[in-house]
Short mmCIF file of C-alpha atoms in Angstrom, two decimals:
data_model
loop_
_atom_site.label_atom_id
_atom_site.label_comp_id
_atom_site.label_asym_id
_atom_site.label_seq_id
_atom_site.Cartn_x
_atom_site.Cartn_y
_atom_site.Cartn_z
CA UNK A 1 -40.45 29.17 -32.39
CA UNK A 2 -36.99 30.49 -33.29
CA UNK A 3 -34.53 27.63 -33.12
CA UNK A 4 -31.16 27.94 -31.44
CA UNK A 5 -28.14 27.32 -33.66
CA UNK A 6 -26.07 24.22 -32.91
CA UNK A 7 -22.50 25.44 -33.38
CA UNK A 8 -19.69 22.90 -33.79
CA UNK A 9 -15.89 23.16 -33.89
CA UNK A 10 -14.07 22.50 -37.16
CA UNK A 11 -10.32 22.06 -36.91
CA UNK A 12 -10.04 21.11 -40.59
CA UNK A 13 -12.18 20.40 -43.66
CA UNK A 14 -12.93 16.80 -42.73
CA UNK A 15 -14.17 17.79 -39.28
CA UNK A 16 -16.36 20.51 -40.80
CA UNK A 17 -18.00 18.09 -43.22
CA UNK A 18 -18.59 15.56 -40.45
CA UNK A 19 -20.06 18.23 -38.17
CA UNK A 20 -22.59 19.25 -40.83
CA UNK A 21 -23.40 15.65 -41.74
CA UNK A 22 -24.17 14.79 -38.12
CA UNK A 23 -26.43 17.78 -37.55
CA UNK A 24 -24.58 21.04 -36.88
CA UNK A 25 -26.20 24.25 -38.13
CA UNK A 26 -22.94 26.18 -38.10
CA UNK A 27 -19.22 25.77 -37.50
CA UNK A 28 -16.49 27.96 -36.13
CA UNK A 29 -13.00 27.57 -37.54
CA UNK A 30 -9.68 29.36 -37.78
CA UNK A 31 -7.45 30.46 -40.58
CA UNK A 32 -3.69 30.16 -40.41
CA UNK A 33 -3.42 33.48 -38.54
CA UNK A 34 -5.10 35.55 -35.80
CA UNK A 35 -6.81 32.68 -33.98
CA UNK A 36 -6.38 30.91 -30.65
CA UNK A 37 -5.69 27.36 -31.83
CA UNK A 38 -2.15 27.39 -33.17
CA UNK A 39 -1.93 23.61 -32.77
CA UNK A 40 -4.99 22.95 -34.92
CA UNK A 41 -4.63 22.21 -38.64
CA UNK A 42 -6.63 25.36 -39.45
CA UNK A 43 -7.58 26.57 -42.94
CA UNK A 44 -5.58 28.12 -45.75
CA UNK A 45 -7.20 30.94 -47.69
CA UNK A 46 -8.19 28.56 -50.47
CA UNK A 47 -9.59 26.10 -47.93
CA UNK A 48 -11.61 28.94 -46.39
CA UNK A 49 -13.12 29.69 -49.79
CA UNK A 50 -14.02 26.04 -50.21
CA UNK A 51 -15.41 25.80 -46.66
CA UNK A 52 -17.73 28.77 -47.18
CA UNK A 53 -18.96 27.39 -50.52
CA UNK A 54 -19.54 23.95 -49.01
CA UNK A 55 -21.45 25.37 -46.04
CA UNK A 56 -23.61 27.79 -48.01
CA UNK A 57 -24.56 25.10 -50.52
CA UNK A 58 -26.13 23.32 -47.54
CA UNK A 59 -27.64 26.44 -45.93
CA UNK A 60 -25.06 26.26 -43.14
CA UNK A 61 -23.09 29.04 -41.46
CA UNK A 62 -19.34 29.67 -41.01
CA UNK A 63 -17.82 31.77 -38.23
CA UNK A 64 -14.08 32.51 -38.41
CA UNK A 65 -12.09 33.03 -35.24
CA UNK A 66 -10.07 36.25 -34.93
CA UNK A 67 -9.87 35.86 -31.17
CA UNK A 68 -6.17 36.46 -30.61
CA UNK A 69 -5.29 39.14 -28.02
CA UNK A 70 -2.48 40.78 -30.01
CA UNK A 71 0.43 43.11 -29.47
CA UNK A 72 0.79 45.88 -32.04
CA UNK A 73 3.25 43.99 -34.23
CA UNK A 74 0.82 41.06 -34.39
CA UNK A 75 -1.91 43.08 -36.11
CA UNK A 76 0.09 43.51 -39.32
CA UNK A 77 -1.96 42.22 -42.22
CA UNK A 78 -5.17 41.93 -40.20
CA UNK A 79 -7.07 44.59 -42.18
CA UNK A 80 -6.29 42.82 -45.48
CA UNK A 81 -7.26 39.47 -44.00
CA UNK A 82 -10.58 40.88 -42.77
CA UNK A 83 -11.31 42.21 -46.27
CA UNK A 84 -10.56 38.77 -47.68
CA UNK A 85 -12.99 37.09 -45.24
CA UNK A 86 -15.68 39.61 -46.19
CA UNK A 87 -15.06 39.04 -49.90
CA UNK A 88 -15.44 35.24 -49.71
CA UNK A 89 -18.74 35.51 -47.83
CA UNK A 90 -17.84 34.41 -44.31
CA UNK A 91 -20.96 34.78 -42.15
CA UNK A 92 -19.15 36.38 -39.21
CA UNK A 93 -16.01 36.58 -37.12
CA UNK A 94 -15.33 35.90 -33.45
CA UNK A 95 -13.33 38.69 -31.79
CA UNK A 96 -11.94 39.11 -28.26
CA UNK A 97 -9.91 42.33 -28.47
CA UNK A 98 -11.24 45.89 -28.84
CA UNK A 99 -8.54 46.81 -31.34
CA UNK A 100 -9.36 43.82 -33.52
CA UNK A 101 -13.05 44.72 -33.18
CA UNK A 102 -12.34 48.19 -34.57
CA UNK A 103 -10.23 46.88 -37.45
CA UNK A 104 -13.05 44.52 -38.46
CA UNK A 105 -15.60 47.34 -38.39
CA UNK A 106 -13.38 49.69 -40.39
CA UNK A 107 -12.59 47.17 -43.12
CA UNK A 108 -15.70 45.03 -43.61
CA UNK A 109 -19.40 44.48 -43.13
CA UNK A 110 -18.81 41.22 -41.28
CA UNK A 111 -21.03 40.30 -38.38
CA UNK A 112 -19.03 40.31 -35.14
CA UNK A 113 -19.41 37.81 -32.32
CA UNK A 114 -17.64 38.82 -29.10
CA UNK A 115 -15.51 35.93 -27.87
CA UNK A 116 -15.82 34.27 -24.47
CA UNK A 117 -12.26 35.57 -23.93
CA UNK A 118 -13.86 38.97 -23.27
CA UNK A 119 -15.33 37.52 -20.05
CA UNK A 120 -18.87 38.86 -20.29
CA UNK A 121 -20.67 38.01 -17.06
CA UNK A 122 -23.15 40.91 -16.69
CA UNK A 123 -25.83 42.54 -18.81
CA UNK A 124 -24.21 45.98 -18.87
CA UNK A 125 -21.06 44.72 -20.60
CA UNK A 126 -23.23 42.82 -23.11
CA UNK A 127 -25.29 45.96 -23.70
CA UNK A 128 -22.11 47.97 -24.30
CA UNK A 129 -20.88 45.52 -26.93
CA UNK A 130 -24.30 45.63 -28.59
CA UNK A 131 -24.21 49.43 -28.75
CA UNK A 132 -20.75 49.25 -30.30
CA UNK A 133 -22.10 47.10 -33.12
CA UNK A 134 -21.65 43.48 -32.05
CA UNK A 135 -24.24 41.06 -33.43
CA UNK A 136 -23.57 38.36 -30.84
CA UNK A 137 -21.83 37.83 -27.50
CA UNK A 138 -20.40 34.49 -26.44
CA UNK A 139 -21.00 34.57 -22.72
CA UNK A 140 -18.25 33.54 -20.32
CA UNK A 141 -18.64 30.04 -18.95
CA UNK A 142 -18.93 31.54 -15.47
CA UNK A 143 -22.59 32.50 -15.97
CA UNK A 144 -25.48 30.78 -14.21
CA UNK A 145 -28.88 30.08 -15.72
CA UNK A 146 -30.17 33.02 -13.68
CA UNK A 147 -27.44 35.34 -15.02
CA UNK A 148 -28.21 34.36 -18.60
CA UNK A 149 -31.94 34.94 -18.11
CA UNK A 150 -31.24 38.46 -16.82
CA UNK A 151 -28.90 39.26 -19.73
CA UNK A 152 -31.52 37.99 -22.18
CA UNK A 153 -34.15 40.22 -20.54
CA UNK A 154 -32.00 43.36 -20.36
CA UNK A 155 -30.42 43.13 -23.83
CA UNK A 156 -33.10 41.62 -26.09
CA UNK A 157 -31.57 42.88 -29.34
CA UNK A 158 -28.32 40.93 -29.26
CA UNK A 159 -27.71 37.26 -30.01
CA UNK A 160 -26.49 35.21 -27.05
CA UNK A 161 -24.21 32.22 -27.44
CA UNK A 162 -23.35 29.81 -24.61
CA UNK A 163 -21.07 26.81 -24.25
CA UNK A 164 -22.87 23.51 -23.78
CA UNK A 165 -20.13 20.90 -24.06
CA UNK A 166 -16.37 20.46 -23.92
CA UNK A 167 -13.25 21.33 -21.99
CA UNK A 168 -13.35 23.79 -19.08
CA UNK A 169 -10.50 26.04 -17.96
CA UNK A 170 -9.32 26.55 -14.39
CA UNK A 171 -9.17 30.31 -15.06
CA UNK A 172 -11.94 32.80 -15.80
CA UNK A 173 -12.83 32.41 -19.48
CA UNK A 174 -9.44 30.97 -20.34
CA UNK A 175 -7.36 33.88 -19.06
CA UNK A 176 -4.59 31.64 -17.75
CA UNK A 177 -0.90 32.44 -17.32
CA UNK A 178 0.31 28.97 -16.28
CA UNK A 179 1.33 27.91 -19.78
CA UNK A 180 3.21 31.14 -20.47
CA UNK A 181 4.99 31.01 -17.13
CA UNK A 182 5.92 27.33 -17.24
CA UNK A 183 6.61 26.77 -20.94
CA UNK A 184 6.76 30.26 -22.55
CA UNK A 185 3.76 29.25 -24.68
CA UNK A 186 1.07 31.93 -24.53
CA UNK A 187 -2.53 30.77 -24.20
CA UNK A 188 -3.82 34.15 -25.36
CA UNK A 189 -1.96 33.71 -28.64
CA UNK A 190 -3.27 30.24 -29.32
CA UNK A 191 -0.37 28.17 -28.00
CA UNK A 192 -1.51 26.88 -24.61
CA UNK A 193 0.49 23.91 -23.29
CA UNK A 194 -2.46 22.98 -21.03
CA UNK A 195 -0.33 23.00 -17.91
CA UNK A 196 -3.50 22.63 -15.83
CA UNK A 197 -3.96 19.10 -17.23
CA UNK A 198 -0.66 17.84 -15.80
CA UNK A 199 -0.39 15.89 -12.56
CA UNK A 200 0.75 17.79 -9.47
CA UNK A 201 1.64 17.18 -5.84
CA UNK A 202 0.71 20.33 -3.92
CA UNK A 203 2.00 21.50 -0.55
CA UNK A 204 1.04 24.54 1.51
CA UNK A 205 3.62 26.61 3.35
CA UNK A 206 2.08 29.80 4.70
CA UNK A 207 3.82 32.37 6.86
CA UNK A 208 2.52 30.76 10.05
CA UNK A 209 4.15 27.45 9.26
CA UNK A 210 7.21 28.54 7.30
CA UNK A 211 9.38 25.54 6.55
CA UNK A 212 6.65 23.21 7.76
CA UNK A 213 4.96 22.26 4.50
CA UNK A 214 1.66 20.43 4.60
CA UNK A 215 0.22 18.26 1.86
CA UNK A 216 -2.89 19.80 0.32
CA UNK A 217 -4.16 16.37 -0.69
CA UNK A 218 -3.63 13.10 1.10
CA UNK A 219 -2.09 10.26 -0.86
CA UNK A 220 1.20 9.21 -2.35
CA UNK A 221 0.44 9.87 -6.04
CA UNK A 222 0.15 13.17 -7.91
CA UNK A 223 -3.36 14.24 -8.96
CA UNK A 224 -5.00 16.41 -11.61
CA UNK A 225 -5.91 19.01 -8.98
CA UNK A 226 -5.97 21.96 -11.43
CA UNK A 227 -7.80 20.13 -14.21
CA UNK A 228 -11.50 20.86 -14.42
CA UNK A 229 -13.94 18.19 -15.45
CA UNK A 230 -15.50 18.62 -18.89
CA UNK A 231 -18.71 20.55 -19.38
CA UNK A 232 -21.75 18.48 -20.36
CA UNK A 233 -25.25 19.95 -20.40
CA UNK A 234 -27.18 17.21 -22.19
CA UNK A 235 -29.24 16.51 -19.06
CA UNK A 236 -30.23 20.19 -18.67
CA UNK A 237 -30.37 21.29 -22.30
CA UNK A 238 -34.08 22.07 -22.06
CA UNK A 239 -33.40 24.54 -19.22
CA UNK A 240 -30.81 26.32 -21.36
CA UNK A 241 -33.11 26.46 -24.37
CA UNK A 242 -35.90 27.83 -22.17
CA UNK A 243 -33.75 30.95 -21.70
CA UNK A 244 -34.07 31.91 -25.36
CA UNK A 245 -30.37 31.77 -26.24
CA UNK A 246 -29.46 31.95 -29.92
CA UNK A 247 -26.48 29.62 -30.23
CA UNK A 248 -25.25 26.51 -28.43
CA UNK A 249 -21.51 26.07 -28.71
CA UNK A 250 -19.50 22.85 -28.56
CA UNK A 251 -15.82 23.21 -27.65
CA UNK A 252 -13.14 21.14 -29.37
CA UNK A 253 -11.36 22.31 -32.54
CA UNK A 254 -8.41 20.10 -31.57
CA UNK A 255 -10.57 16.98 -31.12
CA UNK A 256 -11.04 14.23 -33.71
CA UNK A 257 -13.95 13.41 -36.00
CA UNK A 258 -15.46 10.87 -33.61
CA UNK A 259 -15.72 13.48 -30.86
CA UNK A 260 -17.17 16.15 -33.15
CA UNK A 261 -19.66 13.85 -34.87
CA UNK A 262 -20.95 12.06 -31.81
CA UNK A 263 -21.30 15.18 -29.66
CA UNK A 264 -23.15 16.99 -32.46
CA UNK A 265 -25.36 13.94 -33.05
CA UNK A 266 -26.41 13.66 -29.39
CA UNK A 267 -27.23 17.35 -29.00
CA UNK A 268 -28.98 17.43 -32.40
CA UNK A 269 -31.37 14.73 -31.21
CA UNK A 270 -31.95 16.61 -27.94
CA UNK A 271 -32.67 19.89 -29.76
CA UNK A 272 -35.01 18.23 -32.23
CA UNK A 273 -36.87 16.65 -29.33
CA UNK A 274 -37.18 20.04 -27.60
CA UNK A 275 -38.50 21.81 -30.69
CA UNK A 276 -40.94 19.00 -31.43
CA UNK A 277 -43.08 20.33 -28.58
CA UNK A 278 -42.95 17.08 -26.62
CA UNK A 279 -39.45 17.10 -25.16
CA UNK A 280 -38.35 14.02 -23.27
CA UNK A 281 -34.82 13.43 -22.02
CA UNK A 282 -33.30 10.26 -23.43
CA UNK A 283 -30.57 8.54 -21.38
CA UNK A 284 -28.91 7.28 -24.56
CA UNK A 285 -27.71 10.84 -25.28
CA UNK A 286 -25.47 10.79 -22.21
CA UNK A 287 -24.41 7.21 -22.85
CA UNK A 288 -23.22 8.21 -26.31
CA UNK A 289 -21.34 11.21 -24.90
CA UNK A 290 -19.53 8.82 -22.58
CA UNK A 291 -18.26 6.78 -25.54
CA UNK A 292 -15.87 9.59 -26.56
CA UNK A 293 -12.59 10.44 -24.84
CA UNK A 294 -13.51 12.84 -22.03
CA UNK A 295 -12.82 13.88 -18.49
CA UNK A 296 -15.60 13.27 -16.01
CA UNK A 297 -18.55 15.55 -16.67
CA UNK A 298 -19.87 18.59 -14.81
CA UNK A 299 -22.59 21.18 -15.45
CA UNK A 300 -20.06 23.91 -14.73
CA UNK A 301 -21.46 27.20 -13.45
CA UNK A 302 -25.02 26.80 -14.69
CA UNK A 303 -26.38 26.16 -11.18
CA UNK A 304 -23.99 28.48 -9.37
CA UNK A 305 -20.40 28.33 -8.21
CA UNK A 306 -19.05 24.82 -8.83
CA UNK A 307 -18.04 22.88 -5.73
CA UNK A 308 -15.06 20.58 -5.25
CA UNK A 309 -16.78 17.91 -7.36
CA UNK A 310 -16.11 19.97 -10.51
CA UNK A 311 -12.33 19.38 -10.34
CA UNK A 312 -10.38 16.16 -10.79
CA UNK A 313 -8.96 16.32 -7.27
CA UNK A 314 -8.74 12.59 -6.71
CA UNK A 315 -8.98 11.39 -10.29
CA UNK A 316 -5.80 9.46 -11.06
CA UNK A 317 -6.89 8.84 -14.65
CA UNK A 318 -7.92 12.15 -16.21
CA UNK A 319 -9.56 10.71 -19.34
CA UNK A 320 -11.99 7.87 -19.99
CA UNK A 321 -13.95 6.51 -22.95
CA UNK A 322 -15.99 3.39 -23.64
CA UNK A 323 -15.52 3.16 -27.44
CA UNK A 324 -12.78 3.72 -30.00
CA UNK A 325 -13.13 4.93 -33.59
CA UNK A 326 -11.50 2.41 -35.92
CA UNK A 327 -12.67 3.46 -39.40
CA UNK A 328 -14.79 5.82 -41.46
CA UNK A 329 -16.91 4.82 -44.45
CA UNK A 330 -15.58 6.92 -47.33
CA UNK A 331 -17.51 5.36 -50.22
CA UNK A 332 -20.43 3.05 -50.91
CA UNK A 333 -19.35 1.31 -54.11
CA UNK A 334 -22.55 -0.71 -54.62
CA UNK A 335 -25.32 -2.29 -52.59
CA UNK A 336 -22.99 -4.42 -50.45
CA UNK A 337 -19.48 -3.04 -51.05
CA UNK A 338 -17.85 -0.27 -49.02
CA UNK A 339 -14.51 1.52 -48.84
CA UNK A 340 -13.20 2.23 -45.33
CA UNK A 341 -10.46 4.61 -44.23
CA UNK A 342 -8.85 2.82 -41.29
CA UNK A 343 -8.00 4.93 -38.20
CA UNK A 344 -7.06 2.19 -35.71
CA UNK A 345 -6.02 -1.41 -36.29
CA UNK A 346 -8.93 -3.71 -37.15
CA UNK A 347 -9.18 -7.50 -37.38
CA UNK A 348 -11.24 -9.75 -39.59
CA UNK A 349 -13.87 -11.55 -37.52
CA UNK A 350 -14.15 -8.95 -34.72
CA UNK A 351 -17.51 -7.50 -33.75
CA UNK A 352 -17.82 -3.76 -34.33
CA UNK A 353 -20.50 -1.06 -34.26
CA UNK A 354 -21.44 1.33 -37.07
CA UNK A 355 -23.03 4.66 -36.20
CA UNK A 356 -24.84 6.91 -38.65
CA UNK A 357 -26.16 10.45 -38.30
CA UNK A 358 -29.52 9.01 -37.24
CA UNK A 359 -30.75 5.79 -35.69
CA UNK A 360 -29.22 3.21 -33.39
CA UNK A 361 -25.74 1.68 -33.81
CA UNK A 362 -25.59 -1.36 -36.11
CA UNK A 363 -23.60 -4.42 -35.06
CA UNK A 364 -21.37 -5.97 -37.73
CA UNK A 365 -18.80 -8.75 -37.88
CA UNK A 366 -15.86 -7.49 -39.90
CA UNK A 367 -15.23 -9.76 -42.91
CA UNK A 368 -11.94 -10.43 -44.63
CA UNK A 369 -10.71 -7.12 -46.05
CA UNK A 370 -9.18 -6.19 -49.38
CA UNK A 371 -6.43 -3.65 -48.76
CA UNK A 372 -6.02 -1.07 -51.54
CA UNK A 373 -2.56 0.33 -52.34
CA UNK A 374 -2.79 2.25 -55.59
CA UNK A 375 -3.22 -0.38 -58.31
CA UNK A 376 -2.25 -3.20 -55.94
CA UNK A 377 -4.84 -5.06 -53.85
CA UNK A 378 -4.51 -7.92 -51.40
CA UNK A 379 -6.79 -9.72 -48.97
CA UNK A 380 -5.82 -9.20 -45.34
CA UNK A 381 -7.03 -10.34 -41.93
CA UNK A 382 -5.56 -7.29 -40.17
CA UNK A 383 -5.52 -3.70 -41.38
CA UNK A 384 -3.48 -0.91 -39.82
CA UNK A 385 -4.07 2.86 -39.35
CA UNK A 386 -3.90 5.09 -42.43
CA UNK A 387 -4.78 2.29 -44.83
CA UNK A 388 -7.77 1.89 -47.14
CA UNK A 389 -9.76 -1.33 -47.37
CA UNK A 390 -12.77 -2.65 -49.25
CA UNK A 391 -15.29 -4.87 -47.49
CA UNK A 392 -18.51 -6.66 -48.42
CA UNK A 393 -21.37 -6.51 -45.92
CA UNK A 394 -24.99 -7.58 -45.90
CA UNK A 395 -25.71 -4.72 -43.47
CA UNK A 396 -26.72 -1.43 -45.12
CA UNK A 397 -24.38 1.39 -44.08
CA UNK A 398 -23.63 4.77 -45.63
CA UNK A 399 -20.85 7.16 -46.59
CA UNK A 400 -19.53 9.12 -43.56
CA UNK A 401 -20.73 6.47 -41.13
CA UNK A 402 -18.20 5.70 -38.40
CA UNK A 403 -17.05 2.26 -37.32
CA UNK A 404 -16.12 1.79 -33.67
CA UNK A 405 -15.18 -0.94 -31.19
CA UNK A 406 -16.28 -1.35 -27.60
CA UNK A 407 -13.31 -1.02 -25.26
CA UNK A 408 -12.79 -3.18 -22.16
CA UNK A 409 -14.28 -1.62 -19.03
CA UNK A 410 -11.82 0.43 -17.03
CA UNK A 411 -11.01 -0.74 -13.54
CA UNK A 412 -11.45 1.80 -10.75
#
């Protein structure tokens, strides 16, 4: 059976390495130009060379985003950049605009994936892209399982990629003008201010009740009325795989390493279970996905038009999470000694969890730490973010493991 690719976001080199370590088959990432995540760290040309080498040494795949929707003056240098990507061995590029599509074809042999920004929701548009030379189409999030099955049937020769996890947009395939209108930051040039995530109080004042405004929502506090819940398909992943799609995409180039690693890890286990021939849903997958910072989850459009439950209409607190990343294991010095890069303040004597790319979390009690500052070392009971410490543990852990704490339960 042909296996679907598990495709993870990589906002920088560290996130890419973590994505591969925790089970991704491929990553998508952006260079410093021509991509829709201006706020992400992104990759210099030298970093792109290194990323491709690193991925190919592990039989992994790299897709580079060229998904900007440009004006003419913004295409300057694109042809040369495309030639560079081809020369360093990038596996393919993600394109939203027809002009960019043509420039890629004229200047390289790169495989082209048509971005979700192109809003493909029917088989004829997918067929047209295929006839123009696209290798893959990233379907719009507004497709149902039934739609995807029909597209797969009608256009068997093209690869189909679908989103399985991450942020959802209030507009069709991200074609939103709110940010541009309210902050002069253009979402279609990678600079979205995410105006839909803000709190609003909404009133209605139609022509029949001019001057007599009525509250759209009851209550005294603003709400996240325009903010969609996050997409999560872990409970229906077998139904998506049954369709014969080629790539499963996780959203989140702006998210941290804990998000990327844990989401990849959960879906990797689900995919491996599916391809084992004896698939069985495991509730721990969803529990782990609830440990990361997220909005409440929805299955989006997969079962048809989402109802009012897909928006955060009455959700006063837009985000929730049950755990917090506090450190990453950067080196195993010997059998019992480890170097940690601290991400959030940690305390000697507190109980923490360590998660690896396989297996269950391990419970540890953090010992007294030795903080490392160049040639200077000192024992500490508390270590702060952006410090490096050495610890001695009887528990066996590994490089790139993540250390997390359980947060207090949120009150409704």
